[in-house]
Short mmCIF file of C-alpha atoms and ligand atoms in Angstrom, two decimals:
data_model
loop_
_atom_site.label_atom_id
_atom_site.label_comp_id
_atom_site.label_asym_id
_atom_site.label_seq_id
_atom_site.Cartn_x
_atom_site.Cartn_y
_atom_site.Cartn_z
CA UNK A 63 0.00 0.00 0.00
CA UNK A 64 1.45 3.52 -1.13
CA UNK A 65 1.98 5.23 2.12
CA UNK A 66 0.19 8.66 2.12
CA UNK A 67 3.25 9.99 4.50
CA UNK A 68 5.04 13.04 2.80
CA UNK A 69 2.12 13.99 0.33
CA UNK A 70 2.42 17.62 -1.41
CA UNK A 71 -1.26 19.29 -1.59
CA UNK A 72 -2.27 22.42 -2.77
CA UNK A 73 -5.68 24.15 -2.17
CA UNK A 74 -6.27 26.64 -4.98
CA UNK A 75 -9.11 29.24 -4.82
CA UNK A 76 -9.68 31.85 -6.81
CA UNK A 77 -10.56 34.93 -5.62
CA UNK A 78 -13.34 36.85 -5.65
CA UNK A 79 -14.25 34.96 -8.68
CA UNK A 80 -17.03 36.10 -10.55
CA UNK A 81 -16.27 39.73 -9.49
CA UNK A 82 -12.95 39.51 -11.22
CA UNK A 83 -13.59 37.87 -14.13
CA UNK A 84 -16.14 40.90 -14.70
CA UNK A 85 -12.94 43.46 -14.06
CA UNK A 86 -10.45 41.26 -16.34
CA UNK A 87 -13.34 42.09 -18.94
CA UNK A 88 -14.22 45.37 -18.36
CA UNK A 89 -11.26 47.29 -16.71
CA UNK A 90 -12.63 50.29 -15.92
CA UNK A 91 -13.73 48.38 -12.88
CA UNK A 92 -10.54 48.00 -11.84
CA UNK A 93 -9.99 49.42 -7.92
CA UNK A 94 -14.29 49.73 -7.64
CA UNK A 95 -16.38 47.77 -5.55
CA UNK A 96 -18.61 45.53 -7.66
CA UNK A 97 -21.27 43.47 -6.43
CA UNK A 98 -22.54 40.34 -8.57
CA UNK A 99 -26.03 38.91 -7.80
CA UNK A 100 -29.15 37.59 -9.98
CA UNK A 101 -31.22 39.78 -11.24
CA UNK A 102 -29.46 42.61 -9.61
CA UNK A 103 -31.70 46.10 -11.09
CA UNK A 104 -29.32 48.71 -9.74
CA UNK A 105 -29.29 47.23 -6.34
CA UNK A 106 -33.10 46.85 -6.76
CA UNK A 107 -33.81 43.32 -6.89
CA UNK A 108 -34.71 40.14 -5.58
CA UNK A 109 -31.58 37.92 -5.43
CA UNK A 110 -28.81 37.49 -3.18
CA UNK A 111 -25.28 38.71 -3.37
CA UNK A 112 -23.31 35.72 -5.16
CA UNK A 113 -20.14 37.51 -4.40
CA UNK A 114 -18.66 41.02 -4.36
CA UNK A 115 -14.98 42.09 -5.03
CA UNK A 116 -12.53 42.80 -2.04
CA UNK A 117 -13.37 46.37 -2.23
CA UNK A 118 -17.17 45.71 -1.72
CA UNK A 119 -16.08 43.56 1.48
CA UNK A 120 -14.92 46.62 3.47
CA UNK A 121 -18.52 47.74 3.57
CA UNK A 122 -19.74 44.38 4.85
CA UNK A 123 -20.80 43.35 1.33
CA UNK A 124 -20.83 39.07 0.91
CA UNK A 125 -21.79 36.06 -0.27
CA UNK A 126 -25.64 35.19 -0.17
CA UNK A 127 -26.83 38.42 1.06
CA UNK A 128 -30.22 40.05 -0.02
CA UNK A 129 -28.99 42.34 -2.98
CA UNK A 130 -31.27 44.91 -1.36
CA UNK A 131 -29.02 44.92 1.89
CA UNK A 132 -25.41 45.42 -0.01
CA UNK A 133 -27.10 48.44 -2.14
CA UNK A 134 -27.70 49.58 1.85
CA UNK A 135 -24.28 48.78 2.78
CA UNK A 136 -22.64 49.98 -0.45
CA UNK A 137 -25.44 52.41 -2.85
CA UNK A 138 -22.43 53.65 -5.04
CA UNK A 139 -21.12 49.78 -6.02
CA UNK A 140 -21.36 48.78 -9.81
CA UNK A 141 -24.21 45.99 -9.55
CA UNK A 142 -23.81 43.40 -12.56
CA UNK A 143 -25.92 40.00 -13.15
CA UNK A 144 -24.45 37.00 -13.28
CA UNK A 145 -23.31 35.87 -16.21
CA UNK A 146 -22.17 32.09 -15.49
CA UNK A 147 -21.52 30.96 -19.00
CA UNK A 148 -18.50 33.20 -19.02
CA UNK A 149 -17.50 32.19 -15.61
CA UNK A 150 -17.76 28.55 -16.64
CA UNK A 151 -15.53 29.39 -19.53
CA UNK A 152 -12.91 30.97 -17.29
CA UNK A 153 -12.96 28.22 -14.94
CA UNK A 154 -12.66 25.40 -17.09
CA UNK A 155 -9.09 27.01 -18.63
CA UNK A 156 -8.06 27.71 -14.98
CA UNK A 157 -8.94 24.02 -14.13
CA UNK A 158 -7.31 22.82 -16.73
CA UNK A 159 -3.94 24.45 -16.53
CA UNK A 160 -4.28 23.46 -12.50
CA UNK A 161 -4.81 19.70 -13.79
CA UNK A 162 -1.17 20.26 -16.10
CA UNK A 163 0.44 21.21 -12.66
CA UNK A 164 -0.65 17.84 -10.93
CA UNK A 165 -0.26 14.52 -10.37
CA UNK A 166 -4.19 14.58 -9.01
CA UNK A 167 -6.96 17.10 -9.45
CA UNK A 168 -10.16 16.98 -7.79
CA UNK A 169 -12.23 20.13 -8.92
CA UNK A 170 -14.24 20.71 -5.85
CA UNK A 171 -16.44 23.58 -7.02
CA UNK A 172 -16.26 26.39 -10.34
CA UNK A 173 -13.09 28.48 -8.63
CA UNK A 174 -11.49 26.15 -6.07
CA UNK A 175 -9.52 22.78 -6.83
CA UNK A 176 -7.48 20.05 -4.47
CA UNK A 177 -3.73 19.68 -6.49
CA UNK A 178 -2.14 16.05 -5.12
CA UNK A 179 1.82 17.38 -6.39
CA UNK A 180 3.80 14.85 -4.43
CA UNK A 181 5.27 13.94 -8.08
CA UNK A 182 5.71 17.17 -9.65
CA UNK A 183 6.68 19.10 -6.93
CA UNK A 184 10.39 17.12 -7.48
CA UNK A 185 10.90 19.04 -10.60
CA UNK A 186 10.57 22.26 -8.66
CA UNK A 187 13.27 24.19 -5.60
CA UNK A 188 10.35 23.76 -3.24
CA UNK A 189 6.40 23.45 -2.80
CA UNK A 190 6.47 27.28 -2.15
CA UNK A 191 8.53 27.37 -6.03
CA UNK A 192 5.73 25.43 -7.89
CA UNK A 193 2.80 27.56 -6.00
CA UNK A 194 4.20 30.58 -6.77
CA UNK A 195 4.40 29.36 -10.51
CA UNK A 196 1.21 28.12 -10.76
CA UNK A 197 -0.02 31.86 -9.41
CA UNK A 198 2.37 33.36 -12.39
CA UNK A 199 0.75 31.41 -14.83
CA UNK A 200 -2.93 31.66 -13.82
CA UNK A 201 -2.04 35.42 -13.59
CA UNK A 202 -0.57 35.78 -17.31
CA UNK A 203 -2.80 33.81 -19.21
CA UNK A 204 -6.29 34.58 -17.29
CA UNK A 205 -5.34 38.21 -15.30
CA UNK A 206 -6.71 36.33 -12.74
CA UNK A 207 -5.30 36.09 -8.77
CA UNK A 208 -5.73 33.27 -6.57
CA UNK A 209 -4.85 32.30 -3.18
CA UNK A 210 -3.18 28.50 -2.26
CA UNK A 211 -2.77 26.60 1.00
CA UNK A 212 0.25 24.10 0.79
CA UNK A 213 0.12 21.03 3.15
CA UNK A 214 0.53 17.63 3.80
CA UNK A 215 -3.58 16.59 3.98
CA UNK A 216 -6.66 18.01 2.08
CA UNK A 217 -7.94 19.57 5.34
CA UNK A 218 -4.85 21.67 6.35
CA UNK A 219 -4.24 22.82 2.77
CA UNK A 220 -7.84 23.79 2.26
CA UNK A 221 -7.91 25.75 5.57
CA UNK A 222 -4.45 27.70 4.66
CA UNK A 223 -5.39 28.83 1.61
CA UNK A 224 -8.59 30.90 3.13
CA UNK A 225 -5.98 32.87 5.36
CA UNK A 226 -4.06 34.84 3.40
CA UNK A 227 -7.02 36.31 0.43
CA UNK A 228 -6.64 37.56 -1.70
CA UNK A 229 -3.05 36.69 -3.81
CA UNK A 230 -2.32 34.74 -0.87
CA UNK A 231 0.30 31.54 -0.22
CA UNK A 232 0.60 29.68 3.00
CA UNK A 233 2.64 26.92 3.02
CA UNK A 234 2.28 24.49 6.04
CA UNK A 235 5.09 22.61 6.39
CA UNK A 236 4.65 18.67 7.28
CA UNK A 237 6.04 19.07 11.16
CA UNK A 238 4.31 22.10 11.70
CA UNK A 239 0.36 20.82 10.79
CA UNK A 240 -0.68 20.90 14.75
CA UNK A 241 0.66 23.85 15.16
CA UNK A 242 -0.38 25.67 12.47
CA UNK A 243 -4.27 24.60 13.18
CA UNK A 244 -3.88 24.55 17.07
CA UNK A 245 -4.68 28.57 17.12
CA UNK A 246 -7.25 28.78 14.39
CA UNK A 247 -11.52 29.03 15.25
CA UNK A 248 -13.01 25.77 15.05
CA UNK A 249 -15.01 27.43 12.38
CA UNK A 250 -12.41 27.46 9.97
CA UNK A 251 -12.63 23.26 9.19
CA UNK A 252 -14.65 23.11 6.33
CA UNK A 253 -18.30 21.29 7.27
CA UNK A 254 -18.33 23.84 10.14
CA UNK A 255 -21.05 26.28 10.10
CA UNK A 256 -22.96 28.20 12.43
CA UNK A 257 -25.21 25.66 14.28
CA UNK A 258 -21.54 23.25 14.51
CA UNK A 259 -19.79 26.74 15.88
CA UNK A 260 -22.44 26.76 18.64
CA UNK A 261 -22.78 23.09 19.84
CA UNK A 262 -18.65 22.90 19.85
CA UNK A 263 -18.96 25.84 22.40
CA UNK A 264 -21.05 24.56 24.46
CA UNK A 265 -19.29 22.29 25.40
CA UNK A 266 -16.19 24.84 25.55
CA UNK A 267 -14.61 24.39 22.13
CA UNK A 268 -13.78 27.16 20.54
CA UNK A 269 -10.33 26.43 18.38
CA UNK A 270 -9.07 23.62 16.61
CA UNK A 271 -6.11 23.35 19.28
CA UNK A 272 -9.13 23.17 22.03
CA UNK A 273 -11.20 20.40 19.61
CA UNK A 274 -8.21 18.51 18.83
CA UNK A 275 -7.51 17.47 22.94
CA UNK A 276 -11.15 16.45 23.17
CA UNK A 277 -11.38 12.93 24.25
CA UNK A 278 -12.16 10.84 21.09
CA UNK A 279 -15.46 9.29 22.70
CA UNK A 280 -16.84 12.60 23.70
CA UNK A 281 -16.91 13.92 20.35
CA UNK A 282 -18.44 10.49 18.69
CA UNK A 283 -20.72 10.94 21.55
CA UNK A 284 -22.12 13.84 20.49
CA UNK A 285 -21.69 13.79 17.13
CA UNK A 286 -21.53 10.37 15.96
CA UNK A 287 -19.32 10.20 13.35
CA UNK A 288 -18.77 13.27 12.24
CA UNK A 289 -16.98 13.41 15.56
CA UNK A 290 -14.29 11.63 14.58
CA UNK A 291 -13.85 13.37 11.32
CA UNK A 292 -13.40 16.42 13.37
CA UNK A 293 -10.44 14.72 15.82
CA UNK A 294 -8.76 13.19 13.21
CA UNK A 295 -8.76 16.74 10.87
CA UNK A 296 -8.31 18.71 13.97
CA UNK A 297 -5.13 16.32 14.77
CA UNK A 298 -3.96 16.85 11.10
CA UNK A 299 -4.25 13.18 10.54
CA UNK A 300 -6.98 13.03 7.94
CA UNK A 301 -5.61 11.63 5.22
CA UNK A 302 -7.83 12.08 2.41
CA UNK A 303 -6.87 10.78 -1.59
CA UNK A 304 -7.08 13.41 -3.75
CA UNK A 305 -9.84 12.42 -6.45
CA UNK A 306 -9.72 12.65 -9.51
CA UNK A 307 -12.84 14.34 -10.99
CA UNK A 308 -14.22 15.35 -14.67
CA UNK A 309 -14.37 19.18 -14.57
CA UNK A 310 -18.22 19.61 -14.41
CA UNK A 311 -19.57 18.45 -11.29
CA UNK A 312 -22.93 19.13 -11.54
CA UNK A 313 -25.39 21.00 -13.75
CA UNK A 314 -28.44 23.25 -11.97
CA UNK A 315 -30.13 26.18 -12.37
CA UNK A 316 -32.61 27.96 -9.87
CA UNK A 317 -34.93 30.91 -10.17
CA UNK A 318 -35.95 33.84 -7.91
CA UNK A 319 -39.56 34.15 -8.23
CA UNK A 320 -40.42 38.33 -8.67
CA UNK A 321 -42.96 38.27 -5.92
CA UNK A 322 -43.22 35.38 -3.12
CA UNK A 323 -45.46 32.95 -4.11
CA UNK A 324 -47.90 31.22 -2.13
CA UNK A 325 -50.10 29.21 -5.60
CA UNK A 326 -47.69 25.74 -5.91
CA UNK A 327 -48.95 25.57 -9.74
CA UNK A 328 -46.67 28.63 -10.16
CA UNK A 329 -44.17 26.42 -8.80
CA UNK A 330 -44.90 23.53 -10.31
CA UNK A 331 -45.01 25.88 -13.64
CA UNK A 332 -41.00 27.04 -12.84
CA UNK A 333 -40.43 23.73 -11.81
CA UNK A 334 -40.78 22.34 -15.14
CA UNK A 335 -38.92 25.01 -16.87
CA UNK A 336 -35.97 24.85 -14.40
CA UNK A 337 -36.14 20.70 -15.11
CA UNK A 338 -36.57 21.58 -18.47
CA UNK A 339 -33.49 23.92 -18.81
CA UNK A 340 -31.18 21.81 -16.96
CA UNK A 341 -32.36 18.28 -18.82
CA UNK A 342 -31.13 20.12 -21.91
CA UNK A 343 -28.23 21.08 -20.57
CA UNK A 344 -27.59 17.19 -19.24
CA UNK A 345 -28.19 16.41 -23.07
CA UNK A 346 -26.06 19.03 -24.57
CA UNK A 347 -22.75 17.99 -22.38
CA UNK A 348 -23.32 14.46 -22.84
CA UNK A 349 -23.94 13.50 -19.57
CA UNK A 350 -25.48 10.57 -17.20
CA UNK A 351 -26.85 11.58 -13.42
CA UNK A 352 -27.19 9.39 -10.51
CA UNK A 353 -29.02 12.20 -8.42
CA UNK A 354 -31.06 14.78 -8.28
CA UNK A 355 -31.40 17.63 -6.17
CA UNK A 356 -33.48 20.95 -5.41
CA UNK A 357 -33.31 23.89 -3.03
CA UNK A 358 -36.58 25.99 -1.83
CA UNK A 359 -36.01 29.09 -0.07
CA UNK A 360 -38.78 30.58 1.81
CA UNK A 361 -39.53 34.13 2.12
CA UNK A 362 -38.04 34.56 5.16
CA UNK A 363 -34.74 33.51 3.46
CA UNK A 364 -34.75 29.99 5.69
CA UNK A 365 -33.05 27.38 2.51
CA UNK A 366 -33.12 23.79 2.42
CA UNK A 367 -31.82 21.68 0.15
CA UNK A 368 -32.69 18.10 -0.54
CA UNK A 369 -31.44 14.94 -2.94
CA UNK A 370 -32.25 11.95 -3.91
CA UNK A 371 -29.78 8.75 -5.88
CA UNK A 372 -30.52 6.44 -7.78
CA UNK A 373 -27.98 3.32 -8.69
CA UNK A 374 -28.08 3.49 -12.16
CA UNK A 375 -26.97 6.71 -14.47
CA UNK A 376 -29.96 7.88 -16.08
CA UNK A 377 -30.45 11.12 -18.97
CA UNK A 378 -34.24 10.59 -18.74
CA UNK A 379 -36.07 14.02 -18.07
CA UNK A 380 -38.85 11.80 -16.50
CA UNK A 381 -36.50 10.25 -14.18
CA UNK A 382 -35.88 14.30 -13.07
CA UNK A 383 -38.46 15.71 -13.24
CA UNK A 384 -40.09 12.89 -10.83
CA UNK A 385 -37.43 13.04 -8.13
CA UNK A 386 -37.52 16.98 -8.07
CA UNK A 387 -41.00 16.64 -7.56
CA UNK A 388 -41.04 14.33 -4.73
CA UNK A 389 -37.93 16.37 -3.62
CA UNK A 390 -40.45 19.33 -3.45
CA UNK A 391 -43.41 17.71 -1.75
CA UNK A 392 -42.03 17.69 1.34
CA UNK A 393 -42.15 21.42 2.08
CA UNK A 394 -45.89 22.05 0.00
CA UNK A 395 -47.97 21.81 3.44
CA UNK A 396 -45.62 24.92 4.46
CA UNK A 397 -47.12 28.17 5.72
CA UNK A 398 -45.02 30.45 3.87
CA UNK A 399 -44.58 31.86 0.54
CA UNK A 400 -41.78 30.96 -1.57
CA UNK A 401 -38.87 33.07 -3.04
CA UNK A 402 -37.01 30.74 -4.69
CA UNK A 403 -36.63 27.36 -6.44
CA UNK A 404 -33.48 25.15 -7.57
CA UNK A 405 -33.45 22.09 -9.92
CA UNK A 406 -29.51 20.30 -9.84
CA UNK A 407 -28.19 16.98 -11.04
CA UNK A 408 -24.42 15.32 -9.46
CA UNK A 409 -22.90 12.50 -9.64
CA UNK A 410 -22.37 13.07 -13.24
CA UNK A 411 -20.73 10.80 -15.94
CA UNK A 412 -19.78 10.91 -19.30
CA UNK A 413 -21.99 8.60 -21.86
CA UNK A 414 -19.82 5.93 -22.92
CA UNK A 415 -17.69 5.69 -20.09
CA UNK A 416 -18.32 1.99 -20.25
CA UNK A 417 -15.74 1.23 -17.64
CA UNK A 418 -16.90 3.69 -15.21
CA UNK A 419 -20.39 2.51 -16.01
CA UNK A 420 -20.09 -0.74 -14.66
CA UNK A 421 -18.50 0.23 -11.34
CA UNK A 422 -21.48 2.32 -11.08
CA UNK A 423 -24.34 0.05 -11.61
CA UNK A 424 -22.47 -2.45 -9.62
P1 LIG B 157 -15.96 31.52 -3.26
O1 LIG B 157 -14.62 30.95 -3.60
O2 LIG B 157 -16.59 31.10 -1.97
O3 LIG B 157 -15.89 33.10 -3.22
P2 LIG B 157 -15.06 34.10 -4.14
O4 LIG B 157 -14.15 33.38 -5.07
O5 LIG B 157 -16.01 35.04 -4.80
O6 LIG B 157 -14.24 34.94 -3.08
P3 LIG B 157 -12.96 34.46 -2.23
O7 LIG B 157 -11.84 35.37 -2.64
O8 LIG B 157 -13.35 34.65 -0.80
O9 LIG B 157 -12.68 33.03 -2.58
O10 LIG B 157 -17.00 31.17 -4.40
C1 LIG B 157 -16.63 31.14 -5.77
C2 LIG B 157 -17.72 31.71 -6.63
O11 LIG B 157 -18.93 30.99 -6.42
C3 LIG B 157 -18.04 33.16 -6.34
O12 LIG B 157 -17.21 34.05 -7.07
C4 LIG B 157 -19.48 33.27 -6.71
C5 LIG B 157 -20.05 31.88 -6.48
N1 LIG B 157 -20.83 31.86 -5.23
C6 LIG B 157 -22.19 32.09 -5.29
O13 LIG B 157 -22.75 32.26 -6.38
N2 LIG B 157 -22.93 32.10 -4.13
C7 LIG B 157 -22.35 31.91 -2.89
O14 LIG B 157 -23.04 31.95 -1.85
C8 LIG B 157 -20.92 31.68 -2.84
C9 LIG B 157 -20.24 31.48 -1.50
C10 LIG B 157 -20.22 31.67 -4.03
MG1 LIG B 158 -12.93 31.86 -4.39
#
């Protein structure tokens, strides 16, 4: 068995990725804070922030926000819509000259990758050399900056590339992994959100240092086994494979309904658009999914999202349209109005992987 001792990852995220793909277009943006969202009308509209460049930050400007409360926060920002076939464009150059630079790639969303370079990384001076290459290059050939966490395990590399944004590089070395995390907010382990922040201080966990002593049993006790997920990261010793993953991950589309509605044959109207829209889309790339997912927002801004698998790859519309459905049900006896709908399908493959296709269906 190849030992996973002495493994080279990198964590590369872009940043403030749709914001500066906009300003590599258009640069008379350049040094202004610009805000992308759907559907934005001048700061006017209905969606949510999907993210804002670094100068829109200072003003409290982020991610998922009502638009409506970052034209509060920041009335004199350039608003723009989204425009994700452009940003899907961008990314797929970016994630293919990361893929060049690696002996594994594991795309893990549109601007943010896992590198295994335990290989490559010979041909370079050090891990630091190759990073600060792979920033040079993304730089020249896409005017693009990024920021990239360099240690031994998926976990650490991932959380050091979130600390120095933007054009950041933190390099972790090997013998320094515990403590490197020991100081850092619990918060900062990806997985760990608000409700996670909360229930790890009440019982008096606050950093990573702090989670990391934490009797094993205690944490399984209270959160099964996502407790031990969060010793073993917290103790640096996840050890994680780097996967190797097609570039598309999944295909979706949602829609932010004008007004709230209450009537669910409006939604079952956008419903079969959105399933429409993104079967053709399945169609168009070539692809087979195993699931099928959708997210509801409620006017009140409370989200869920929900999926369901199936065993064997499908490209029927039937097949999605039917699961998003039953996806849906669940939340139609609901009081409140609804703002938004989402149609997605993952777990994607290629037709005529043949190979893969048996493992699958296995
Ligand atoms: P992120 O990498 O989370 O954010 P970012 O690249 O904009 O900024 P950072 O420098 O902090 O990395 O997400 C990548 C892109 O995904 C982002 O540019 C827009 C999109 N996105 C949304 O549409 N909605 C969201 O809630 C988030 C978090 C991201
Ligand atoms: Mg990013």
């Amino acid at each position: 068995l190849k030992s996973l001792m002495g493994r080279v990852i990198f964590h590369v995220d872009m940043d403030s990725f749709f914001a500066s793909v906009e300003k590599r277009k258009n640069p008379a943006l350049e040094g202004l804070p610009v805000i992308i969202g759907a559907d934005p009308k001048g700061g006017k509209g209905r969606g949510v922030v999907s993210t804002c460049s670094y100068e829109a930050r200072k003003f409290g400007v982020h991610s998922a926000q009502p638009i409506s409360k970052a034209y509060k926060l920041c009335p004199h920002a350039v608003f723009l819509p989204v425009n994700m076939e452009l940003y899907q464009k961008v990314s797929e150059r970016v994630m293919a000259l990361l893929r060049s630079f690696s002996d594994r790639f594991e795309q893990v969303s549109i601007d943010e990758a896992f590198l295994d370079v335990s290989e490559k990384v010979k041909q370079y001076t050090s891990p630091q050399q190759l990073a600060e290459r792979i920033k040079d290059e993304i730089r020249r050939k896409e005017g693009l900056s990024c920021s990239i966490g360099v240690a031994p395990n998926k976990s650490a590399a991932k959380i050091a590339s979130s600390l120095r944004k933007p054009d950041g590089l933190t390099v972790v070395n090997p013998e320094k992994v515990k403590e490197f995390l020991n100081p850092l907010p619990a918060s900062k382990i990806s997985g760990v959100g608000r409700k996670m922040q909360e229930r790890l201080a009440s019982l008096g966990i606050k950093t990573i240092g702090q989670l990391a002593r934490q009797p094993l049993d205690k944490l399984t006790e209270h959160f099964g086994r996502w407790g031990l997920r969060l010793w073993e990261v917290a103790n640096g010793l996840e050890e994680d494979e780097v996967e190797d993953s097609y570039p598309i991950k999944s295909l979706g589309t949602e829609h932010t309904f004008e007004e709230d509605v209450g009537d669910w044959a409006v939604v079952e109207d956008c419903l079969n658009s959105l399933v429409e829209k993104v079967h053709r889309r399945v169609l168009e790339e070539g692809f087979l999914f195993r699931t099928v997912g959708v997210k509801i927002r409620f006017e009140d801004f409370e989200t869920f999202t929900r999926s369901k698998s199936r065993q064997i790859p499908t490209n029927q519309k039937e097949v999605l349209h039917e699961y998003a459905e039953l996806l849906l049900k669940e939340f139609k006896d609901d009081s409140r109005k609804l703002r938004l709908i989402g149609v997605k399908v993952s777990n994607l493959q290629k037709v005529g992987k043949t190979r893969n296709l048996l493992e699958w269906s296995r």
